[in-house]
mmCIF file of C-alpha atoms in Angstrom:
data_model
loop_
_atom_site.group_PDB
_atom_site.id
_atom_site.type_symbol
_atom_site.label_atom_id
_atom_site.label_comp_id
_atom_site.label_asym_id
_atom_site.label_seq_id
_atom_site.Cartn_x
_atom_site.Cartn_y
_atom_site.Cartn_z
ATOM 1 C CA UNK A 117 -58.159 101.895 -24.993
ATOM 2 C CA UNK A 118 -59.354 98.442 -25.529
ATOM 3 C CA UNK A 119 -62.232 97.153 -23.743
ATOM 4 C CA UNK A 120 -60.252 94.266 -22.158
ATOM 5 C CA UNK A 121 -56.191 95.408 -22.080
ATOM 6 C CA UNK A 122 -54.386 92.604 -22.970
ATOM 7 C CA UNK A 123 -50.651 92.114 -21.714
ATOM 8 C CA UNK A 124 -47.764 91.882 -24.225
ATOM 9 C CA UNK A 125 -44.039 90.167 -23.768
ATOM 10 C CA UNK A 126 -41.640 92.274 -25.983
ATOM 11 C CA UNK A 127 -38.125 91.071 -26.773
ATOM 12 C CA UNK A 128 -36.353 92.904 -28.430
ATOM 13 C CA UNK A 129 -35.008 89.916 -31.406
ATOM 14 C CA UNK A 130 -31.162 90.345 -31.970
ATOM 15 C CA UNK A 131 -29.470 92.884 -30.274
ATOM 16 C CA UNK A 132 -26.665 92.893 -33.059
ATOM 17 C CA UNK A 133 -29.732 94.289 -35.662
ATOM 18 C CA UNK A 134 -32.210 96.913 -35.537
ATOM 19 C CA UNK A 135 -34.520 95.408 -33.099
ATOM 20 C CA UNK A 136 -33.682 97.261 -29.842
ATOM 21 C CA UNK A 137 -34.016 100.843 -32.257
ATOM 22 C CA UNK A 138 -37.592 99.457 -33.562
ATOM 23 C CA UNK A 139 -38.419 98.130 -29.910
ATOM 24 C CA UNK A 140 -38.133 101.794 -28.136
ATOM 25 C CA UNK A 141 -39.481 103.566 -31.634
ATOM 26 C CA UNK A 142 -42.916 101.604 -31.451
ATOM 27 C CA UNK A 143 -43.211 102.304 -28.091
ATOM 28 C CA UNK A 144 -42.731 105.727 -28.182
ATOM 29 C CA UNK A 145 -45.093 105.749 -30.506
ATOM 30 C CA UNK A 146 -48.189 107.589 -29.342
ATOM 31 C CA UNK A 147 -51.475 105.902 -27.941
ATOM 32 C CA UNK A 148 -49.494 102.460 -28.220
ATOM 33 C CA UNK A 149 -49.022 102.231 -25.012
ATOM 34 C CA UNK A 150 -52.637 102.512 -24.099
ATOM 35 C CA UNK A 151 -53.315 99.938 -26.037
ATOM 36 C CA UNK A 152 -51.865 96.927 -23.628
ATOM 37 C CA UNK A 153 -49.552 96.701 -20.851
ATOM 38 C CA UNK A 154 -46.135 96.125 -22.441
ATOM 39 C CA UNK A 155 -43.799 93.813 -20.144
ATOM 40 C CA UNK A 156 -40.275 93.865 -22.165
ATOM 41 C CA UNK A 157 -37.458 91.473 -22.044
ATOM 42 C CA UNK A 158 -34.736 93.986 -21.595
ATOM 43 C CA UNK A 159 -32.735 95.631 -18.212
ATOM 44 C CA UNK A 160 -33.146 99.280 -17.032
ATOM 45 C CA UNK A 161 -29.527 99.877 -19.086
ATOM 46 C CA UNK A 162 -30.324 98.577 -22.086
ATOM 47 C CA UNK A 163 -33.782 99.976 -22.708
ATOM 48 C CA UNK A 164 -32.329 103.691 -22.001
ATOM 49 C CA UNK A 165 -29.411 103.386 -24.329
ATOM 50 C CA UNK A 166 -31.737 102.117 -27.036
ATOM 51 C CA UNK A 167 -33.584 104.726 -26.281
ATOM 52 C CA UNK A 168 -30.731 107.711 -26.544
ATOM 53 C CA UNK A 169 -29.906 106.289 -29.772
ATOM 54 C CA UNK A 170 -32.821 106.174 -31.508
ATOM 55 C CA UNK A 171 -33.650 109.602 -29.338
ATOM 56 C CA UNK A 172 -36.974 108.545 -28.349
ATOM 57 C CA UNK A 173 -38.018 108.549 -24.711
ATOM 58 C CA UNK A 174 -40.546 106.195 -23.059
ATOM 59 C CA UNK A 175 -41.994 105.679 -19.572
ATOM 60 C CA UNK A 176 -41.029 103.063 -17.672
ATOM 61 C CA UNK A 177 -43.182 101.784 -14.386
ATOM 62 C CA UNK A 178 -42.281 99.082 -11.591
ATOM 63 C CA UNK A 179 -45.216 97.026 -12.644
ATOM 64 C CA UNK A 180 -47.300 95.925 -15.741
ATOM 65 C CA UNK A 181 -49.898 99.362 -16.244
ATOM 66 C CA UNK A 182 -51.320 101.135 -19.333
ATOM 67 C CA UNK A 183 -49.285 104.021 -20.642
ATOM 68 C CA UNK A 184 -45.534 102.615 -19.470
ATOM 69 C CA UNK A 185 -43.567 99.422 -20.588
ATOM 70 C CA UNK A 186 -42.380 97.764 -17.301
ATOM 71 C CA UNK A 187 -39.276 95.885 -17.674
ATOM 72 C CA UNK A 188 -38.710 92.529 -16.879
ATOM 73 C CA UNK A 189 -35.285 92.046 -17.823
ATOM 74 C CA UNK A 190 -33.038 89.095 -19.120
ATOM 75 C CA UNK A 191 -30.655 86.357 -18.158
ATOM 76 C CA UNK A 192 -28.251 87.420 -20.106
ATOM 77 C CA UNK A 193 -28.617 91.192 -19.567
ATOM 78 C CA UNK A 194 -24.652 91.271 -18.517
ATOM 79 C CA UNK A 195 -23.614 89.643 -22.067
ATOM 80 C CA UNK A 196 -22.784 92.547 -24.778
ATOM 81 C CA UNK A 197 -23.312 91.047 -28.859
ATOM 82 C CA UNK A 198 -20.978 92.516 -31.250
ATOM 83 C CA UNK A 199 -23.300 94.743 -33.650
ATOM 84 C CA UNK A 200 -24.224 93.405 -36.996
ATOM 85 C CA UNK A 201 -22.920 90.342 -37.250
ATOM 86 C CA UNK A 202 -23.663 86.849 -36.505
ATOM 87 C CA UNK A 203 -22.859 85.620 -33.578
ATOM 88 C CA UNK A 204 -23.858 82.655 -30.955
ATOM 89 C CA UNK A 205 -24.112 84.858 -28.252
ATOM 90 C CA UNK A 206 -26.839 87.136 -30.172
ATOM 91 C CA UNK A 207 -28.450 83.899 -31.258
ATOM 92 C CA UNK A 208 -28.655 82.820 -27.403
ATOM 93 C CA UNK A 209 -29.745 85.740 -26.140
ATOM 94 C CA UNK A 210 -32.605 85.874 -28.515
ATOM 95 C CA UNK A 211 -33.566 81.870 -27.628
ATOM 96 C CA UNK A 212 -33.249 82.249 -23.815
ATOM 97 C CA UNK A 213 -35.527 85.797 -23.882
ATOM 98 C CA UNK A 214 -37.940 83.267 -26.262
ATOM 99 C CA UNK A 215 -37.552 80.641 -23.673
ATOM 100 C CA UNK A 216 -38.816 83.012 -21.078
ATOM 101 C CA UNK A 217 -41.332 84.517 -22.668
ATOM 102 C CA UNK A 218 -42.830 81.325 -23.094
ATOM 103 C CA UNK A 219 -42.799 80.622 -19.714
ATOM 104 C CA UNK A 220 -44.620 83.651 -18.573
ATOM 105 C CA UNK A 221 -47.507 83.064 -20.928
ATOM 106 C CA UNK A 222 -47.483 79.596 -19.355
ATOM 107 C CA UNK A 223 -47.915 81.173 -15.913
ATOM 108 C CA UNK A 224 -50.614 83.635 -16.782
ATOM 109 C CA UNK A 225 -48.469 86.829 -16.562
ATOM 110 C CA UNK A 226 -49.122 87.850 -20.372
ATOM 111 C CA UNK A 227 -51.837 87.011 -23.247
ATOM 112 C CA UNK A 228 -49.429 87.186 -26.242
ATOM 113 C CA UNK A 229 -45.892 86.969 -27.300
ATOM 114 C CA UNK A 230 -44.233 89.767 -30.299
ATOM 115 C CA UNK A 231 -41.033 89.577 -30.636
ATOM 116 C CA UNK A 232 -38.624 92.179 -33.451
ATOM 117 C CA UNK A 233 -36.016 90.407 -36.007
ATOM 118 C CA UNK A 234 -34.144 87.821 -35.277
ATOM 119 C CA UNK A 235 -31.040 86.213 -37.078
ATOM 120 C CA UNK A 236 -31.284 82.174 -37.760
ATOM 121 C CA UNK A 237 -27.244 81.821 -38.591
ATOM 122 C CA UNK A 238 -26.713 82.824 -34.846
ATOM 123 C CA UNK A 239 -29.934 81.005 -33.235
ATOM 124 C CA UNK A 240 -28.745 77.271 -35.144
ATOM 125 C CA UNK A 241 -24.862 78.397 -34.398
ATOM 126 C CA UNK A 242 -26.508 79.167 -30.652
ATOM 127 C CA UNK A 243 -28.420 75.180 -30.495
ATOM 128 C CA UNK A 244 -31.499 76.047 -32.543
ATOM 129 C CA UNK A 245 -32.010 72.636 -34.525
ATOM 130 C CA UNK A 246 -35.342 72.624 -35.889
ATOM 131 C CA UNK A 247 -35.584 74.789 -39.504
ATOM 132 C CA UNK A 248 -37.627 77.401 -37.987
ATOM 133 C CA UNK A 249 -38.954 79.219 -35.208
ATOM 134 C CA UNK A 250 -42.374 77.922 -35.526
ATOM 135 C CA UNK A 251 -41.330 74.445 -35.076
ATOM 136 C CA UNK A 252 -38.817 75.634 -32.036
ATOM 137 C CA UNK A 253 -42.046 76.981 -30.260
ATOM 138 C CA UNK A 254 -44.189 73.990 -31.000
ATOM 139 C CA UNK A 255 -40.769 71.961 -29.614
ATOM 140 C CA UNK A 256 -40.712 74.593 -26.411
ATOM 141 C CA UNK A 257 -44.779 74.200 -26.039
ATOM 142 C CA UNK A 258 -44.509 70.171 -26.175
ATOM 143 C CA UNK A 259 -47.481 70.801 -28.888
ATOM 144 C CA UNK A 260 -47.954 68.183 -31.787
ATOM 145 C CA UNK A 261 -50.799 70.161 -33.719
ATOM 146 C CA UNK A 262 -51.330 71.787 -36.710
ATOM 147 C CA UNK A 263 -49.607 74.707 -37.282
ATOM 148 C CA UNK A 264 -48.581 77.449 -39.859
ATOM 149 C CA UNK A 265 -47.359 80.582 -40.556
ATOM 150 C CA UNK A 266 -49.773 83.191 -41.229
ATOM 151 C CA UNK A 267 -48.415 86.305 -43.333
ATOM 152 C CA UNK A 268 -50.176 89.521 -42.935
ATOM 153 C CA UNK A 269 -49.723 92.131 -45.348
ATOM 154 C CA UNK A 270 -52.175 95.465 -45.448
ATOM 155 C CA UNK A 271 -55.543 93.925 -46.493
ATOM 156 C CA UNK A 272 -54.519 90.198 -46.722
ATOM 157 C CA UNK A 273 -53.429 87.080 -45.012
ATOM 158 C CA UNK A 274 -52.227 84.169 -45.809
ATOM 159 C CA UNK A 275 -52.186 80.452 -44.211
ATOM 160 C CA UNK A 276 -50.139 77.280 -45.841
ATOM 161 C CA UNK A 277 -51.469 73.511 -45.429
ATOM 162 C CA UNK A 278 -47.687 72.572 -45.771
ATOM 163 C CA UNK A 279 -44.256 75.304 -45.104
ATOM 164 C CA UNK A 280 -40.851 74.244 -45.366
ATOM 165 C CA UNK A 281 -40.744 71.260 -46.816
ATOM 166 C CA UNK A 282 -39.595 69.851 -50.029
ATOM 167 C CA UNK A 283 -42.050 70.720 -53.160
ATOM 168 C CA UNK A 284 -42.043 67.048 -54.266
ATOM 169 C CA UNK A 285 -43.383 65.872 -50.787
ATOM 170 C CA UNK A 286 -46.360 68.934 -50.800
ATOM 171 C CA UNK A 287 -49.232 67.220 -52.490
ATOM 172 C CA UNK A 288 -48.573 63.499 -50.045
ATOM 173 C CA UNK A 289 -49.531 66.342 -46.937
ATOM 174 C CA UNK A 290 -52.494 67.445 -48.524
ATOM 175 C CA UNK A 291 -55.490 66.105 -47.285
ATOM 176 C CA UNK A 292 -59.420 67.634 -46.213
ATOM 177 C CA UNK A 293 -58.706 67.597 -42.258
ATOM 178 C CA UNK A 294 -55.307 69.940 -42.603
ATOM 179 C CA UNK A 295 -56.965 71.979 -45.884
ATOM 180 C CA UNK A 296 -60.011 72.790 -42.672
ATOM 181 C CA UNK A 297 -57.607 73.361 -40.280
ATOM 182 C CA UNK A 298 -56.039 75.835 -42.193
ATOM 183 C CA UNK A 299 -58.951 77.611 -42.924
ATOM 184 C CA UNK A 300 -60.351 78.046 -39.094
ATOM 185 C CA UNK A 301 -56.408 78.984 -37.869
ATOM 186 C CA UNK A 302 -56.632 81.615 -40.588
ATOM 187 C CA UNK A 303 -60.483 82.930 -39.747
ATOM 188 C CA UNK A 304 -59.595 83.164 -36.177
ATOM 189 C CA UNK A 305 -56.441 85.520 -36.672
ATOM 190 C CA UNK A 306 -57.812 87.429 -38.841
ATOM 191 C CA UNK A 307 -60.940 87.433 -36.600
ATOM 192 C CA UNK A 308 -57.613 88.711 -33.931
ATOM 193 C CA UNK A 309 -56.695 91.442 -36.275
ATOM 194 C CA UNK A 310 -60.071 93.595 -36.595
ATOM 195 C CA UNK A 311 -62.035 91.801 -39.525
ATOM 196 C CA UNK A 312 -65.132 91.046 -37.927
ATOM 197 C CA UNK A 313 -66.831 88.487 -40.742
ATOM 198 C CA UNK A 314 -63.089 87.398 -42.642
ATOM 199 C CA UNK A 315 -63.818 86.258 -46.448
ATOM 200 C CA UNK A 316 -61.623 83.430 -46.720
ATOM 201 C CA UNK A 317 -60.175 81.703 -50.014
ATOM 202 C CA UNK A 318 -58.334 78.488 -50.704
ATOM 203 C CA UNK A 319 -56.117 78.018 -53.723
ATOM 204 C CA UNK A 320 -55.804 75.084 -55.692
ATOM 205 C CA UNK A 321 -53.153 73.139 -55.831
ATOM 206 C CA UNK A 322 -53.141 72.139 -59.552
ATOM 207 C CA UNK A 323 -52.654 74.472 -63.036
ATOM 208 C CA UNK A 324 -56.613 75.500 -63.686
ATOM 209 C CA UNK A 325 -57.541 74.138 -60.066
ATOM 210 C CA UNK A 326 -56.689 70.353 -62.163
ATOM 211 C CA UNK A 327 -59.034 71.136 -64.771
ATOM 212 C CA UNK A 328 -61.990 68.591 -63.824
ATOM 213 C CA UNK A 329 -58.930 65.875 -62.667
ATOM 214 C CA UNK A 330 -56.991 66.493 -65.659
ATOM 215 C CA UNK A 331 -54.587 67.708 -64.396
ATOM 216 C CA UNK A 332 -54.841 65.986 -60.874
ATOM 217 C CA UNK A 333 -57.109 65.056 -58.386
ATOM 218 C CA UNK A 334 -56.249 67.107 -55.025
ATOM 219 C CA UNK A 335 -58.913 69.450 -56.004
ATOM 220 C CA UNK A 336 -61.581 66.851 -55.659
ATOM 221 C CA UNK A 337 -60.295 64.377 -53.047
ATOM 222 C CA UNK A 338 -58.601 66.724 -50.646
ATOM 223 C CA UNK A 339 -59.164 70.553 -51.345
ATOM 224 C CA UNK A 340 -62.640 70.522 -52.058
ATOM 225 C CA UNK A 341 -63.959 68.251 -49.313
ATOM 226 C CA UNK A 342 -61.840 69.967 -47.006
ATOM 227 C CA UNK A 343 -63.440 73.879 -47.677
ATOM 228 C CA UNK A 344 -67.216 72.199 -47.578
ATOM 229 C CA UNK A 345 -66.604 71.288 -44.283
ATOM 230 C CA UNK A 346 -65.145 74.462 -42.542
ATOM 231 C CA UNK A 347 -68.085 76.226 -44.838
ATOM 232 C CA UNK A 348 -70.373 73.510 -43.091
ATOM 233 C CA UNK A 349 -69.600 72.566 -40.075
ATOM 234 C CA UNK A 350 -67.690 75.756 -38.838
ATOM 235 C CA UNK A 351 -69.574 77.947 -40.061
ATOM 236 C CA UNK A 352 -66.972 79.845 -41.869
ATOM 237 C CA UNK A 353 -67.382 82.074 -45.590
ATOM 238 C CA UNK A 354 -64.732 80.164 -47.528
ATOM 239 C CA UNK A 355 -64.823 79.727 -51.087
ATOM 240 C CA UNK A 356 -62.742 77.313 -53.317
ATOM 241 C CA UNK A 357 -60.535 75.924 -54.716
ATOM 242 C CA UNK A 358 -59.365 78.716 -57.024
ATOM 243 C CA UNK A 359 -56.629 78.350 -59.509
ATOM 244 C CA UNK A 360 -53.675 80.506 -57.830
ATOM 245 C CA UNK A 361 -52.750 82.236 -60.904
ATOM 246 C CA UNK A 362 -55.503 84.556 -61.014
ATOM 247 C CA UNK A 363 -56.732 84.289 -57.176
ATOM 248 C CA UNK A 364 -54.533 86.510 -55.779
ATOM 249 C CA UNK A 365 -55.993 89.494 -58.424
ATOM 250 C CA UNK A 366 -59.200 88.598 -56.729
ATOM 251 C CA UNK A 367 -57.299 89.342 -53.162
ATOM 252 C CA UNK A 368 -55.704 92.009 -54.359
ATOM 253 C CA UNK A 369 -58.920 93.814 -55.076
ATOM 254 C CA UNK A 370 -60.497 93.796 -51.857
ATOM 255 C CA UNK A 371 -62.713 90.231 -53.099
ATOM 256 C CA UNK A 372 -61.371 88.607 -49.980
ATOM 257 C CA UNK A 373 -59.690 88.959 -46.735
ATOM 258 C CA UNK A 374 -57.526 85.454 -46.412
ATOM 259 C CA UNK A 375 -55.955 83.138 -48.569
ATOM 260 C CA UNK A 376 -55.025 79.503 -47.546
ATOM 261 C CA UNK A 377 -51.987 78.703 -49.326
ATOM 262 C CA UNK A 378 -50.616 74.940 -50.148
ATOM 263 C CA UNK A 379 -46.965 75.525 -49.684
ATOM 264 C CA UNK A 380 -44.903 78.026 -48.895
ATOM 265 C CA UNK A 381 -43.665 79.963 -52.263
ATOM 266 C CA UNK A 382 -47.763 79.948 -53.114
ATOM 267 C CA UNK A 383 -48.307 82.521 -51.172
ATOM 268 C CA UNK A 384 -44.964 84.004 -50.069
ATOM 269 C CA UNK A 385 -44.514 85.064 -53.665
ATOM 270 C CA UNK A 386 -47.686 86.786 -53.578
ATOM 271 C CA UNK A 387 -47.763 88.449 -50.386
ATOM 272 C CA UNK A 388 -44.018 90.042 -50.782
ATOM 273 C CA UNK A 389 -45.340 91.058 -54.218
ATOM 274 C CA UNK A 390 -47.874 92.886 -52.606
ATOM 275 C CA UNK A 391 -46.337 94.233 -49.550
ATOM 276 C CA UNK A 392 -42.718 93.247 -49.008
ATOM 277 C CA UNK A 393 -41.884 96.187 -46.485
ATOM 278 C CA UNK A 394 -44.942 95.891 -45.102
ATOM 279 C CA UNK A 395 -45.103 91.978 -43.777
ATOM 280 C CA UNK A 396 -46.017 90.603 -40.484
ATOM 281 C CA UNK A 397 -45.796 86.834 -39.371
ATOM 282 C CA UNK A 398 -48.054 84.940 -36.862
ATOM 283 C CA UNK A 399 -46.483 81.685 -35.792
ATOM 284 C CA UNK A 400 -50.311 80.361 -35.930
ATOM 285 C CA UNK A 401 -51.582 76.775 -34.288
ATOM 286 C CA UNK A 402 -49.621 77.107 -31.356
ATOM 287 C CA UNK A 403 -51.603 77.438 -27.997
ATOM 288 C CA UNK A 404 -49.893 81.304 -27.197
ATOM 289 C CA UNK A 405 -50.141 84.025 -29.822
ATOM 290 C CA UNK A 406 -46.749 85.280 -31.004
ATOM 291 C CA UNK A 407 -46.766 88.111 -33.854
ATOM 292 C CA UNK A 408 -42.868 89.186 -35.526
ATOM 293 C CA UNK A 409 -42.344 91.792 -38.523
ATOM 294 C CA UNK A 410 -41.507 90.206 -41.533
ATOM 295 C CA UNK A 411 -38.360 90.916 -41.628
ATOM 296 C CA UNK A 412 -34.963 90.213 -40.976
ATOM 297 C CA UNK A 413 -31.932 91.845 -38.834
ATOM 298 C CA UNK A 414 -30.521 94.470 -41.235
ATOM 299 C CA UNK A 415 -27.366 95.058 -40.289
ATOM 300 C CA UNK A 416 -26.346 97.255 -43.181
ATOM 301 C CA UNK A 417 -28.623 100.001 -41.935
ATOM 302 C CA UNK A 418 -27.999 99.276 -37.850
ATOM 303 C CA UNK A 419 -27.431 102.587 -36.223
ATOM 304 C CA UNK A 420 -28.344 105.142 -38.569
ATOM 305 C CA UNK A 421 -32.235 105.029 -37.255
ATOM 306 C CA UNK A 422 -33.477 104.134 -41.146
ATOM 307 C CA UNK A 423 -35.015 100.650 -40.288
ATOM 308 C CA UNK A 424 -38.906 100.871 -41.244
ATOM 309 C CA UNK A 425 -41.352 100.962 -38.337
ATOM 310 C CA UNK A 426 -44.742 99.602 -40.460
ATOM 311 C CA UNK A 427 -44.147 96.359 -40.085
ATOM 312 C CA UNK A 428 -43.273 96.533 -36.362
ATOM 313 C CA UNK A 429 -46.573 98.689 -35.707
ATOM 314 C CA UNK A 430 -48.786 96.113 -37.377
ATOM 315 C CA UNK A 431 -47.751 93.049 -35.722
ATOM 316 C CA UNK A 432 -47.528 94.953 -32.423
ATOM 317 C CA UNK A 433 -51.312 95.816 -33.053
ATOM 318 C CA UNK A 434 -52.209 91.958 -34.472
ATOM 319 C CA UNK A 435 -50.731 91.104 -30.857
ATOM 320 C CA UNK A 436 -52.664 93.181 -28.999
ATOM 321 C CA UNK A 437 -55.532 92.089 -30.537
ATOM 322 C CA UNK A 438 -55.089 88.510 -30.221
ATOM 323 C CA UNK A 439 -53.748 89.461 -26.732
ATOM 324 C CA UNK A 440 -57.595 90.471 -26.402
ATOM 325 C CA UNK A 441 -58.678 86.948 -27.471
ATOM 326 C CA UNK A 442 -56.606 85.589 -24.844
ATOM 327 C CA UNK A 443 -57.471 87.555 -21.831
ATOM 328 C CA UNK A 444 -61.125 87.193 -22.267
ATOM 329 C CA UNK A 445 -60.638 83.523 -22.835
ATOM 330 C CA UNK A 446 -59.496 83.384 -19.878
ATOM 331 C CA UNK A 447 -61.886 85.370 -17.898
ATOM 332 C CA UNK A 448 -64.494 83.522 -19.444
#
């Protein structure tokens, strides 16, 4: 058990997917529920007949403890989703359990947020405007800071200076400040996840890392400046740029322990490569620590108690550990 036992919201993502089966499989799990006190987002009802069909049981307890899941429930407990499909009513339900999750982080009752698959057809059919969930949060939080979406796959993560925007507007959001900021979101996760000194990398931008400026000059005006100061001033073992075609061999082989991206296919296409069924995403920047698998609803395989429970396990441990970060920030 954890010196400091951090405590974790659950939802359980779409109920019309496999997230209520990988919910009540993870925590039946043993020794994961000694590792934090697991409040989840679900009724008495629901948990137990997620629980008879993925035949599973689990303790429950009246409060937040080690070694049961107490059960906070959900606005919209009463509302059945039709299974695997899109729908608004799965969409709201997963939004309005997000929505209060939020707000017990805000009130001190828990140190970190995970939350299983969720569908984004039913959350923008359900109100969700903004292109993902990261920028929902940051709208939810009232936060205007950097942020990005950190990838975990066994043995790597990745960060990304820009995400989901257009590839012809990347290198215009590339400057030294968000290159740094990048690098010290990604050392502290991975800091979070159990690497106690992280090796971090930055990829270039440019074919050859722009070849002296041949090829262009982010590398020197923007990628460059911004790795000498997080190696400088924070204190932080980063090394780069590196041209991206090869760095990821270097990752692969155990060389280093992050990679800070530019956009998003940089490193996406590396990490699925590497791990696809193995993903976990950290919605990072934002002042609460949410963790999600990396993957989406399945509805082909909802049911049949198939759905893969890796990906599930390691975000639930990335949020217990920066659950830890949390709770002793707060005790400090």
């Amino acid at each position: 058990m954890p010196a400091t036992a951090p405590r974790i919201a659950l939802t359980f993502g779409d109920f019309s997917g496999i997230g209520p089966e990988l919910a009540v499989r993870l925590l039946a799990e043993p020794g994961n529920l000694d590792k934090a006190q697991v409040l989840a987002l679900v009724s008495q009802e629901e948990f137990d007949r997620a629980c008879d069909a993925a035949g599973v049981t689990v303790p429950t307890a009246d409060e937040p403890s080690i070694g049961a899941v107490h059960l906070v429930g959900s606005s919209r407990q009463d509302i059945a989703v039709p299974s695997a499909t899109i729908s608004v009513d799965a969409g709201m339900r997963v939004m309005q359990d997000l929505e209060k999750a939020l707000t017990m982080f805000k009130e001190g009752q828990v140190d970190s947020i995970m939350f299983l698959p969720l569908n984004k057809t039913s959350l923008h059919l359900a109100g969700m405007n903004e292109e993902d969930e990261l920028r929902w949060f940051a709208k939810e939080l009232g936060f205007d800071g950097f942020t990005s979406e950190l990838n975990f796959v066994p043995g790597l993560t990745t960060s990304r200076v820009t995400s989901h925007i257009p590839i012809s507007e990347v290198a215009h959001h590339i400057s030294a400040g968000r290159v740094r900021q990048a690098i010290k979101l990604l050392h502290r996760v991975v800091l979070g996840a159990g690497v106690e000194k992280p090796r971090i990398a930055v990829a270039a931008l440019n074919p050859h890392a722009g070849e002296n400026g041949q090829f262009g000059r982010e590398e020197i005006d923007h990628i460059a400046p911004g790795v000498e100061l997080a190696r400088e001033v924070d204190g932080i073992d980063v090394k780069g740029p590196y041209p991206s075609d090869t760095l990821f061999i270097k990752a692969r082989d155990g060389e280093f322990d992050g990679v800070v991206t530019m956009y998003h296919d940089q490193g996406q296409i590396a990490v699925k490569l590497l791990g696809f069924d193995k993903g976990v995403t950290v919605q990072g920047g934002l002042p609460v620590p949410i963790a999600t698998p990396a993957h989406g609803t399945a509805y082909e395989i909802v049911g049949l108690n198939k759905a893969h429970l890796g990906p599930s396990q390691r975000a639930f441990d990335i949020s217990v550990g920066l659950g830890i970060q949390t709770a002793e920030s707060r005790s400090a």
